[in-house]
Coordinates of C-alpha atoms in Angstrom, one line a residue:
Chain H
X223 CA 0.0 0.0 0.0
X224 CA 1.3 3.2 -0.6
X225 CA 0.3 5.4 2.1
X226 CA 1.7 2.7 5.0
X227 CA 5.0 3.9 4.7
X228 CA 4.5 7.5 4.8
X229 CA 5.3 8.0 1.7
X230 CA 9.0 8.0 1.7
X231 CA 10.6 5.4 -0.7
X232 CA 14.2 4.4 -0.2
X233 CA 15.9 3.3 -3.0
X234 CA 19.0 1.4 -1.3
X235 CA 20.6 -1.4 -3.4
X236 CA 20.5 -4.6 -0.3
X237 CA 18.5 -7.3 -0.4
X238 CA 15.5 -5.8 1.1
X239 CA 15.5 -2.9 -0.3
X240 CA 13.0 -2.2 -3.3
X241 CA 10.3 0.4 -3.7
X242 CA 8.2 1.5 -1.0
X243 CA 5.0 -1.2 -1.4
X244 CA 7.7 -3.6 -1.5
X245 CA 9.9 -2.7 1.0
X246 CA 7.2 -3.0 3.5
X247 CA 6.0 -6.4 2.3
X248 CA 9.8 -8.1 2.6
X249 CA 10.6 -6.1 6.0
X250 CA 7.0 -7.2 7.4
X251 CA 8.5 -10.4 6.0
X252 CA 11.7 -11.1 7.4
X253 CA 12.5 -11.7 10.8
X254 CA 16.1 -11.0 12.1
X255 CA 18.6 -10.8 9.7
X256 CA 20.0 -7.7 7.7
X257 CA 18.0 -5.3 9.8
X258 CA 21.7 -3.4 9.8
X259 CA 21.3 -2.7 6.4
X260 CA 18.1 -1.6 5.2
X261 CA 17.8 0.2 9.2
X262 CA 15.7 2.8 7.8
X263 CA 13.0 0.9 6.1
X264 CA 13.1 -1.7 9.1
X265 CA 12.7 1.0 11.0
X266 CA 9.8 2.4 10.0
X267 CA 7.5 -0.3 10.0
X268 CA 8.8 -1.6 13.3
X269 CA 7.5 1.6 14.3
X270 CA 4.3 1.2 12.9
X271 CA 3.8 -2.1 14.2
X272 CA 5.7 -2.2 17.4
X273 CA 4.7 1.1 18.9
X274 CA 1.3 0.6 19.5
X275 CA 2.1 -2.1 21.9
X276 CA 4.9 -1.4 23.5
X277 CA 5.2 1.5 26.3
X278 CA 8.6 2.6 27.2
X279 CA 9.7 3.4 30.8
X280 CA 9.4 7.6 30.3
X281 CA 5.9 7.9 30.5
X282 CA 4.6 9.5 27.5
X283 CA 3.5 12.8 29.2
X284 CA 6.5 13.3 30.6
X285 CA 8.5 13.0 27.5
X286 CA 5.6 15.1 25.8
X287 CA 6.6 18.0 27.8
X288 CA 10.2 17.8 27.4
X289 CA 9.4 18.0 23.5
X290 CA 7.2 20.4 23.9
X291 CA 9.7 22.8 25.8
X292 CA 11.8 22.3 22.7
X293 CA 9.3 23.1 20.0
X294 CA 8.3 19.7 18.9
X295 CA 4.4 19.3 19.3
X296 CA 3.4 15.8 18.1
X297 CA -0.1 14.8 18.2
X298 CA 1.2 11.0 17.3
X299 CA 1.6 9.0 20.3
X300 CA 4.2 6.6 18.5
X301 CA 6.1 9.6 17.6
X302 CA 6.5 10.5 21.1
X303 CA 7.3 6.7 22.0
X304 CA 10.0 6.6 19.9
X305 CA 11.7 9.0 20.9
X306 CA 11.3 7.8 24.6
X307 CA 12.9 4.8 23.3
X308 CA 15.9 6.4 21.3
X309 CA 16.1 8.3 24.6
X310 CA 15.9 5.5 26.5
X311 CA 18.3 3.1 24.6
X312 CA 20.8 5.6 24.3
X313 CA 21.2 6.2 29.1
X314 CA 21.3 2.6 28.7
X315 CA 24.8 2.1 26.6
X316 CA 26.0 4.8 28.7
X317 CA 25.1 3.3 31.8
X318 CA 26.1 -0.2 30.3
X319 CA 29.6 1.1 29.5
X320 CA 30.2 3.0 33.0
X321 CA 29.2 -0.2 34.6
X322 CA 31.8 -2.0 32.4
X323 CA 34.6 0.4 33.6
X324 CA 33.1 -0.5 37.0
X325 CA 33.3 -4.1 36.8
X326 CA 36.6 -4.3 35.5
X327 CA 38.0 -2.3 38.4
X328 CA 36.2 -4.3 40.4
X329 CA 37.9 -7.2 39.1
X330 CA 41.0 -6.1 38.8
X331 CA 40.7 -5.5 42.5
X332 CA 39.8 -8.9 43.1
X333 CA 42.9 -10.6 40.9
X334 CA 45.2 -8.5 43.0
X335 CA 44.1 -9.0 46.3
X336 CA 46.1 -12.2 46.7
X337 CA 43.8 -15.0 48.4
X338 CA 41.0 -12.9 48.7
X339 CA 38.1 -14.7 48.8
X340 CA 35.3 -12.2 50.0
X341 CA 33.5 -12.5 47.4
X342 CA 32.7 -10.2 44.6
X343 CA 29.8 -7.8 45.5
X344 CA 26.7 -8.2 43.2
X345 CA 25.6 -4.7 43.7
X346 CA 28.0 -2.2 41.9
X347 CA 28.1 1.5 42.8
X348 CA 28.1 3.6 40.0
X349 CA 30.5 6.6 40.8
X350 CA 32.1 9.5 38.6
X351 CA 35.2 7.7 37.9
X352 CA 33.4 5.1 36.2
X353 CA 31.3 7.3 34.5
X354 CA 33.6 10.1 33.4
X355 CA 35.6 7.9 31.2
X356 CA 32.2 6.0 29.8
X357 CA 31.1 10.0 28.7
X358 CA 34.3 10.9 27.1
X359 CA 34.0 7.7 24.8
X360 CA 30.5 9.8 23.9
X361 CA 31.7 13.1 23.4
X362 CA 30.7 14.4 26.4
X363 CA 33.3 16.0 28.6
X364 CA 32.4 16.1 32.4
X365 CA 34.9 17.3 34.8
X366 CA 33.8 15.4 37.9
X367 CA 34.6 17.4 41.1
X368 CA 37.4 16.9 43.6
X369 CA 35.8 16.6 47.0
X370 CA 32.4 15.7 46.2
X371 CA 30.3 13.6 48.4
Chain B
X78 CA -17.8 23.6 48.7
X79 CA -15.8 23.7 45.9
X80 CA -13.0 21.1 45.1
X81 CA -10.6 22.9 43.5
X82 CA -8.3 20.3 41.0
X83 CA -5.3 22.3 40.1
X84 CA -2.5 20.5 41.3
X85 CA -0.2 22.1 43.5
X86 CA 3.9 21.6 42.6
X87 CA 6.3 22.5 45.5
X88 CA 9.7 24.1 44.6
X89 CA 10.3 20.2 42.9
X90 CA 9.9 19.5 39.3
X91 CA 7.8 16.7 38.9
X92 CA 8.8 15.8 35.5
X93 CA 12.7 15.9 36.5
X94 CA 11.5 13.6 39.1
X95 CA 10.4 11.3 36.7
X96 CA 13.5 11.3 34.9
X97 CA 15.3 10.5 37.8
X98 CA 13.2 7.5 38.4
X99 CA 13.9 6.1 34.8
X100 CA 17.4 6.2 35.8
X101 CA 17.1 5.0 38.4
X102 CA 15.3 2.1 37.3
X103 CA 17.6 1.5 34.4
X104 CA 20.8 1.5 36.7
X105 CA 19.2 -1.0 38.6
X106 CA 18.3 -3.4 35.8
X107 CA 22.2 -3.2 35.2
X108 CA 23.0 -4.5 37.9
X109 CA 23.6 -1.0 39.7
X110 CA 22.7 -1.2 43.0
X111 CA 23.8 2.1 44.1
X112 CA 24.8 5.1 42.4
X113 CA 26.6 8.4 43.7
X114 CA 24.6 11.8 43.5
X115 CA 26.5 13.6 41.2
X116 CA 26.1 10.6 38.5
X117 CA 22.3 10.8 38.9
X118 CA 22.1 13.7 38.4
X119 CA 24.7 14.1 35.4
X120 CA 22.4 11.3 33.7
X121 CA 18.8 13.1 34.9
X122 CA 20.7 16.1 32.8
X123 CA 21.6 14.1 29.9
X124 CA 18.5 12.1 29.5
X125 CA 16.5 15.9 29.9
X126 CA 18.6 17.3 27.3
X127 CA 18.7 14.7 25.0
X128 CA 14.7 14.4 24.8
X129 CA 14.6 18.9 24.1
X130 CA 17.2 18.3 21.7
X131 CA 15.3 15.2 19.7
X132 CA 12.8 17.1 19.7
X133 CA 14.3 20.8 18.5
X134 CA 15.8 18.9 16.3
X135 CA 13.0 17.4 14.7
X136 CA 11.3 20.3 14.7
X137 CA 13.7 21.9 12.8
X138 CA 13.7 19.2 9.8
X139 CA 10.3 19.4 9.8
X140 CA 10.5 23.3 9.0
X141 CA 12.8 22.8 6.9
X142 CA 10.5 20.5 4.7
X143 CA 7.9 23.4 4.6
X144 CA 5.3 21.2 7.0
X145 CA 3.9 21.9 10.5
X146 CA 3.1 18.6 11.8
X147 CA 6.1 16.8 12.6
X148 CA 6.4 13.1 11.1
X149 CA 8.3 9.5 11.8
X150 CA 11.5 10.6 8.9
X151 CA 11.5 14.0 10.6
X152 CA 12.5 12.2 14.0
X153 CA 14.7 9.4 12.3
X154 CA 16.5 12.3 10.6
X155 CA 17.3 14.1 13.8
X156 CA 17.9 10.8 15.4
X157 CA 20.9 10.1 12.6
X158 CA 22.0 13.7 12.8
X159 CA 22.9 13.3 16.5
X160 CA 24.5 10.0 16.3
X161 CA 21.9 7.9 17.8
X162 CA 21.6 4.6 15.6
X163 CA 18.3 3.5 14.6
X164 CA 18.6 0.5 13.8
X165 CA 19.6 -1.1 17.1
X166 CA 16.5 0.4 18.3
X167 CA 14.5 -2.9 17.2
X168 CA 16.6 -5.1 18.7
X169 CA 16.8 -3.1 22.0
X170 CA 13.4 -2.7 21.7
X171 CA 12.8 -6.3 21.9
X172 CA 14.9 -7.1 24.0
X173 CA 14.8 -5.1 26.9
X174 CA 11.2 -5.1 28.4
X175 CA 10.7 -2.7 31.0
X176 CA 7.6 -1.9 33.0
X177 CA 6.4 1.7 32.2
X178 CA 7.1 4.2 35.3
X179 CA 4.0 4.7 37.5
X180 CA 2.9 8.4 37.3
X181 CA 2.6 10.1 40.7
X182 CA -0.8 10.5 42.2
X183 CA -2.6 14.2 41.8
X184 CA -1.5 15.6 44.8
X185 CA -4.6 18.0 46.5
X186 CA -3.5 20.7 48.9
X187 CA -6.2 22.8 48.8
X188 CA -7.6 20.3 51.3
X189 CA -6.1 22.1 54.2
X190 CA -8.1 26.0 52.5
X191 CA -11.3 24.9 53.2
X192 CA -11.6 24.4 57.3
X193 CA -10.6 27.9 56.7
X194 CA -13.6 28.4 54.4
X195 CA -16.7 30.4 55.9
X196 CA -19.9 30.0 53.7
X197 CA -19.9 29.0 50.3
X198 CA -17.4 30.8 46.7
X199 CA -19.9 32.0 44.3
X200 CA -18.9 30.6 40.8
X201 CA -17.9 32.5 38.1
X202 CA -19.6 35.3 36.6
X203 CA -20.6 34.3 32.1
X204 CA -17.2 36.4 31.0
X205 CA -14.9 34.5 33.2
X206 CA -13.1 31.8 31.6
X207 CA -13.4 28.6 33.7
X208 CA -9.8 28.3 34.0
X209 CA -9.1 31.3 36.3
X210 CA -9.1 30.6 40.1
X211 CA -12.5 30.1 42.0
X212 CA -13.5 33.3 43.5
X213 CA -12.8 34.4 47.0
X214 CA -15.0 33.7 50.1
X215 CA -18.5 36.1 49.6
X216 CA -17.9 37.4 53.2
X217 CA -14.0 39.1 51.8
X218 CA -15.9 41.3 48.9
X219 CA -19.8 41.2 49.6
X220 CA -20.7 43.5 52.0
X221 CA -24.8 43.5 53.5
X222 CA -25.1 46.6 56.0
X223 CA -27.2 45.5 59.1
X224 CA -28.1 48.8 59.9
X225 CA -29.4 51.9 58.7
X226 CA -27.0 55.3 58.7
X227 CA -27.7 56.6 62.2
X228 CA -28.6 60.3 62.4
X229 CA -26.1 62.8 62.8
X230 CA -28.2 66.2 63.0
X231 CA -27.8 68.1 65.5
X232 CA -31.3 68.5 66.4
X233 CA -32.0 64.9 66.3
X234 CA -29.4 64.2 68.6
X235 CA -30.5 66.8 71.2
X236 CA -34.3 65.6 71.4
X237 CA -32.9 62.0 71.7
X238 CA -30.7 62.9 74.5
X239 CA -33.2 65.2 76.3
X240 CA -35.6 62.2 76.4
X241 CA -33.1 59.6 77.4
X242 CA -32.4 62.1 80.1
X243 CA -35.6 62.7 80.8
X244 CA -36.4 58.4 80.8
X245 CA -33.4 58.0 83.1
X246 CA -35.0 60.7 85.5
X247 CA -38.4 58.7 85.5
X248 CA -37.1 55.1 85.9
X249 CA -34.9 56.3 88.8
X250 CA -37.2 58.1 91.0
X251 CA -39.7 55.2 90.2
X252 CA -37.4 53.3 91.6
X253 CA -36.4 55.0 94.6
X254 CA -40.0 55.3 95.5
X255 CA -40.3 51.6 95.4
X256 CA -37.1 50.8 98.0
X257 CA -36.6 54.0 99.6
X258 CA -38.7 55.6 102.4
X259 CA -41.8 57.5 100.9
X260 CA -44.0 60.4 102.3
X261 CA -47.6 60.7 101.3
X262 CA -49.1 63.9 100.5
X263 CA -52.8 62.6 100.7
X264 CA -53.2 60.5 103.6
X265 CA -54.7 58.1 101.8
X266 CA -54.5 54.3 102.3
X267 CA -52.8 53.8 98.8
X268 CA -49.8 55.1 98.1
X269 CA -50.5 56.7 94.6
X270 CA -48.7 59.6 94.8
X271 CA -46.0 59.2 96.9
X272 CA -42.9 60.9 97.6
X273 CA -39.3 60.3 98.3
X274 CA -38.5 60.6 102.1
X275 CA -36.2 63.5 102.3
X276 CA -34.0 62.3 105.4
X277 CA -31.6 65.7 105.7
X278 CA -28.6 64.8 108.3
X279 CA -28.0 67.6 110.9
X280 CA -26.2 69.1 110.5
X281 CA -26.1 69.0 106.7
X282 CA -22.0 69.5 106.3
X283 CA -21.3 66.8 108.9
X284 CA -20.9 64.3 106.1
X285 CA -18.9 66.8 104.1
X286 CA -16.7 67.2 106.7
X287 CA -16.5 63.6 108.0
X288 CA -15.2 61.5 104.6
X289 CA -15.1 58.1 104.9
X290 CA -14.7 54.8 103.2
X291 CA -17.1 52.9 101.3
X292 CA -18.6 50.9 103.9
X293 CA -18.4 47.1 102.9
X294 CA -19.5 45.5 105.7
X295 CA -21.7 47.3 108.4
X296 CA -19.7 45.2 111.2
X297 CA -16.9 47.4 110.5
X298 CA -19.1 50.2 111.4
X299 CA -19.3 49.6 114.6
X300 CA -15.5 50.7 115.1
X301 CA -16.1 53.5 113.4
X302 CA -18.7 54.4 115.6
X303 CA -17.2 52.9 119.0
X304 CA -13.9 55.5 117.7
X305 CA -16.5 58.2 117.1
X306 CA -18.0 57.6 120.7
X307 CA -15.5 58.3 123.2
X308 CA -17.8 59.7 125.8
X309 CA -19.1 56.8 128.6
X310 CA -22.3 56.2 126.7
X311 CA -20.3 54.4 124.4
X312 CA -21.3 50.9 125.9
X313 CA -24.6 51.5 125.5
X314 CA -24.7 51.9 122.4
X315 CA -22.2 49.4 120.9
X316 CA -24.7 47.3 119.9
X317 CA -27.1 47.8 117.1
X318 CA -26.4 51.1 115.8
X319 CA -25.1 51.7 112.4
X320 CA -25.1 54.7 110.8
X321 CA -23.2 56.6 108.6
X322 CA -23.6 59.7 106.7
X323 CA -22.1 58.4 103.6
X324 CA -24.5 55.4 103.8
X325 CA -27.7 55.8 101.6
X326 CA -29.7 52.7 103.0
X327 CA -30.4 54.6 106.4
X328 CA -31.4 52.3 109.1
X329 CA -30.1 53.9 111.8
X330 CA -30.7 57.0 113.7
X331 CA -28.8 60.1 112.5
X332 CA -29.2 61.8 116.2
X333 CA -27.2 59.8 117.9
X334 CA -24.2 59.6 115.9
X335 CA -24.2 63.3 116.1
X336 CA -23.5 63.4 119.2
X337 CA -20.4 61.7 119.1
X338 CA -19.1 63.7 116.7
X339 CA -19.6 67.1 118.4
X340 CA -18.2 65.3 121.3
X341 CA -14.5 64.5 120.0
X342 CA -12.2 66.3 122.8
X343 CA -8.8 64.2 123.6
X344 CA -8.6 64.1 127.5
X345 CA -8.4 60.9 129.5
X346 CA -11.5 59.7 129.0
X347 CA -10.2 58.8 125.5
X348 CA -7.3 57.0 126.4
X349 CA -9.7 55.2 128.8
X350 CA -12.2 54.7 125.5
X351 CA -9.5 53.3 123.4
X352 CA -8.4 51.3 126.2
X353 CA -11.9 49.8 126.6
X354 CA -12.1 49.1 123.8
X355 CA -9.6 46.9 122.0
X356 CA -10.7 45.8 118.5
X357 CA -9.5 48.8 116.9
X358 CA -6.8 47.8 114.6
X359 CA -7.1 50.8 111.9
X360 CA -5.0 53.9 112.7
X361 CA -6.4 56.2 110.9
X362 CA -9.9 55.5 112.5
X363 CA -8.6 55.8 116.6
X364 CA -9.0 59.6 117.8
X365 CA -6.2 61.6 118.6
X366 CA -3.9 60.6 121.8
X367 CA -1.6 61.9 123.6
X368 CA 2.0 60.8 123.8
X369 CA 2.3 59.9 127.0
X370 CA 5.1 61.9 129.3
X371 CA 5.9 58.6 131.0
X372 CA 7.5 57.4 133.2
X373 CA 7.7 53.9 131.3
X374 CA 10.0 54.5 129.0
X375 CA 9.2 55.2 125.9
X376 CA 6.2 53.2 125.9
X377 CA 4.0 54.8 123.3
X378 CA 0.2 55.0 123.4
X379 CA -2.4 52.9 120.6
X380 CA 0.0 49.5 121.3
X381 CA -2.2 47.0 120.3
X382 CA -4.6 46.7 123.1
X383 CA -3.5 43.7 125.1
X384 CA -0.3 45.2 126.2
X385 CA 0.2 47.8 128.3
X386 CA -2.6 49.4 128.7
X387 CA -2.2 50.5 132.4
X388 CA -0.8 53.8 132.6
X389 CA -2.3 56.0 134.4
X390 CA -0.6 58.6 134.2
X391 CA -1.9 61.7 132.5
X392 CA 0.0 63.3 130.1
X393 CA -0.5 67.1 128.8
X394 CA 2.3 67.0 126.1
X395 CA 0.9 67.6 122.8
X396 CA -1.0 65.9 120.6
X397 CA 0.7 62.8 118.6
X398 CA -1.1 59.9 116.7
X399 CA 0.9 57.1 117.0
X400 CA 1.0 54.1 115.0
X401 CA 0.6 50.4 116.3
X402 CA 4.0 48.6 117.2
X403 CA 2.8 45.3 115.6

């Protein structure tokens, strides 16, 4: 159909990629896979299909109010969801890479204590030094303060 | 009563709290159990930003397309254009399942307002938008006089004073004549015309002349009197006569308390008087003594009674009150 995909036709040369009708129909289609490649397409109809089910952690009022603050008035809930999401996935590398920095220190801590068998805590504690480094790799400089709390 | 439904904020952002909840909740599905201040809050920042920045953003591609309304390539466009990839989103998206925040509960205050509340808000008058705040209690901008203007002319005020005066005149002399003494004119069984008993003391500037105290209690009286009477009839007429000039419920005879008054002289029959008598306590109600020349020494006159009261010697030194030594 023409009017499911917005309108917007992508002409890229992979496998999935085709005209818009037919983009839709092979990225309804296929499961897993090149999703890399055709990302925009995939995209797109993941949106349309996906959206409507799925409710991300930001509610969607909050998020519409943060939007709204910067211009963008969307009177599409999925619009807003996505977003949320992009938002969303985007804390979570961070966090997943400042809790990487944290585990290896934690690690390292426990390879050179020699003997030590206390066992490694579950729980880690997410501090600056973990997270400075983990914001750099983002582009994101923050100068973390000497004698904080 | 109205309920009123705005919600009141304190000084704390609601929405930022939010935020900080998804953090929150996203640190701890790592595997983050706890999480310094600063970090929270540099992610809360983040997290706010990046939403107004998406969405400016967005805005702005869709402006620049010549639309209003934004649409899915405007966002996927700003989403590229910061960095964010778009295709992981699926995957993540599938992958992660998290449990939408709860929203907090609408918070009432204006609970508290309305114990404070007397009688009912009126509602809004046609031109005011339903939006505005309820209007104040009636009693702070609806006045209802309870009384008329009272009159301020001159002349009105003079006749109503004249007749309150003249009322006050009537109801007191009615009721003198019904507790005081009365005379009759007619000597007729019924009193129908009667008159107040005019009791004039003799003579008339003895009370003048003779201030006292306001008499509380007629037992006290009697001192007076038994100081007024310092003659040898005084005995005789300790008991049972009250009298005083200053009194206006006369029950007593006014002849014989003059006589004690014309009678005051100090000579030894009142050092005998005020030794007879020994309940007087109040100096300024004993006579006049004499000091005493004597040849006790020093041993000064209106001692409490009980003491030394024999001296019998007279004294002709002058006059001196002298206080009690209690």
């Amino acid at each position: 159909m023409v009017g499911s995909n917005f309108g917007i036709i992508y002409h890229n040369s992979s496998g999935g990629g085709a005209s818009g009708p037919g983009n839709q129909s092979s990225a309804g289609g296929a499961a897993g896979g090149d999703r890399e490649r055709s990302a925009p397409a995939t995209h797109l109809s993941d949106f349309m299909s996906q959206l409507e089910d799925y409710t991300p952690m930001i509610p969607d009022a909050v998020t519409s109010h943060y939007l709204n603050s910067g211009g963008f008035q969307a009177d599409d809930k999925r619009i807003v969801r996505l977003i949320s999401i992009a938002a969303q996935k985007y804390m979570s590398d961070i966090i997943d890479d400042a809790l990487q920095h944290s585990k290896a220190r934690t690690h390292m801590q426990t390879t050179n204590t020699p003997g030590g068998s206390k066992a490694k805590d579950r729980r880690f504690t997410l501090t600056m030094e973990d997270l400075q480094p983990a914001l750099a790799d983002y582009g994101v400089n923050v100068r973390k303060m000497d004698y904080s709390q | 009563m109205d309920k009123v439904e705005a919600v009141a904020v304190p000084h704390v952002d609601a929405y930022r709290r939010l935020l900080n909840k998804a953090i929150c909740q996203l640190l701890l599905d790592k595997g983050a159990g706890q999480a310094s201040n600063q970090c929270l809050e540099t992610l809360t920042q983040m997290l706010q930003a990046l939403i107004v920045e998406i969405g400016n953003s967005a805005h702005n591609f869709c402006e620049l397309s010549g639309r209003t309304m934004p649409t899915v390539g405007d966002v996927s466009l700003a989403l590229i254009n910061m960095g964010v990839s778009i295709g992981s989103l699926d995957t993540y998206m599938r992958k992660e399942s998290h449990a939408p925040l709860t929203m907090p509960s609408q918070q009432t205050q204006q609970r508290q307002l309305s114990l404070l509340q007397a009688g009912s808000k009126s509602a809004h008058p046609h031109y005011v938008p339903s939006y505005f705040p309820a209007m104040p209690d009636p009693h702070a901008y609806i006045r209802t006089p309870t009384h008329k203007q009272p009159v301020t002319e001159y002349e009105a005020i003079r006749e109503k004073a004249a007749c309150q005066k003249r009322d006050i005149e009537k109801a007191l002399t009615k009721f003198l004549c019904k507790t005081t003494e009365t005379n009759n004119l007619f000597p007729t069984e019924d009193n129908m015309f009667p008159l107040i008993a005019c009791k004039p003391a003799f003579p008339p500037y003895a009370a003048a002349l003779n201030p006292t105290d306001q008499v509380f209690d007629f037992e006290e009286l009697e001192y007076h009197y038994l100081v007024a009477n310092r003659t040898e009839d005084v005995p005789s007429k300790e008991d049972g006569e009250e009298g005083d000039s200053d009194n206006e419920e006369l029950e007593g005879d006014k002849s014989k308390e003059e006589k004690p008054e014309l009678e005051i002289k100090p000579n030894s029959s009142t050092n005998k008087a005020i030794l007879e008598n020994p309940n007087i306590d109040n100096p300024y109600l004993r006579a006049a003594t004499l000091p005493k020349r004597s040849k006790t020494g020093g041993s000064s006159l209106g001692i409490m009674p009980g003491r030394s009261l024999l001296t019998p010697a007279p004294t002709s030194s002058p006059l001196e009150i002298s206080k009690t030594s209690a």
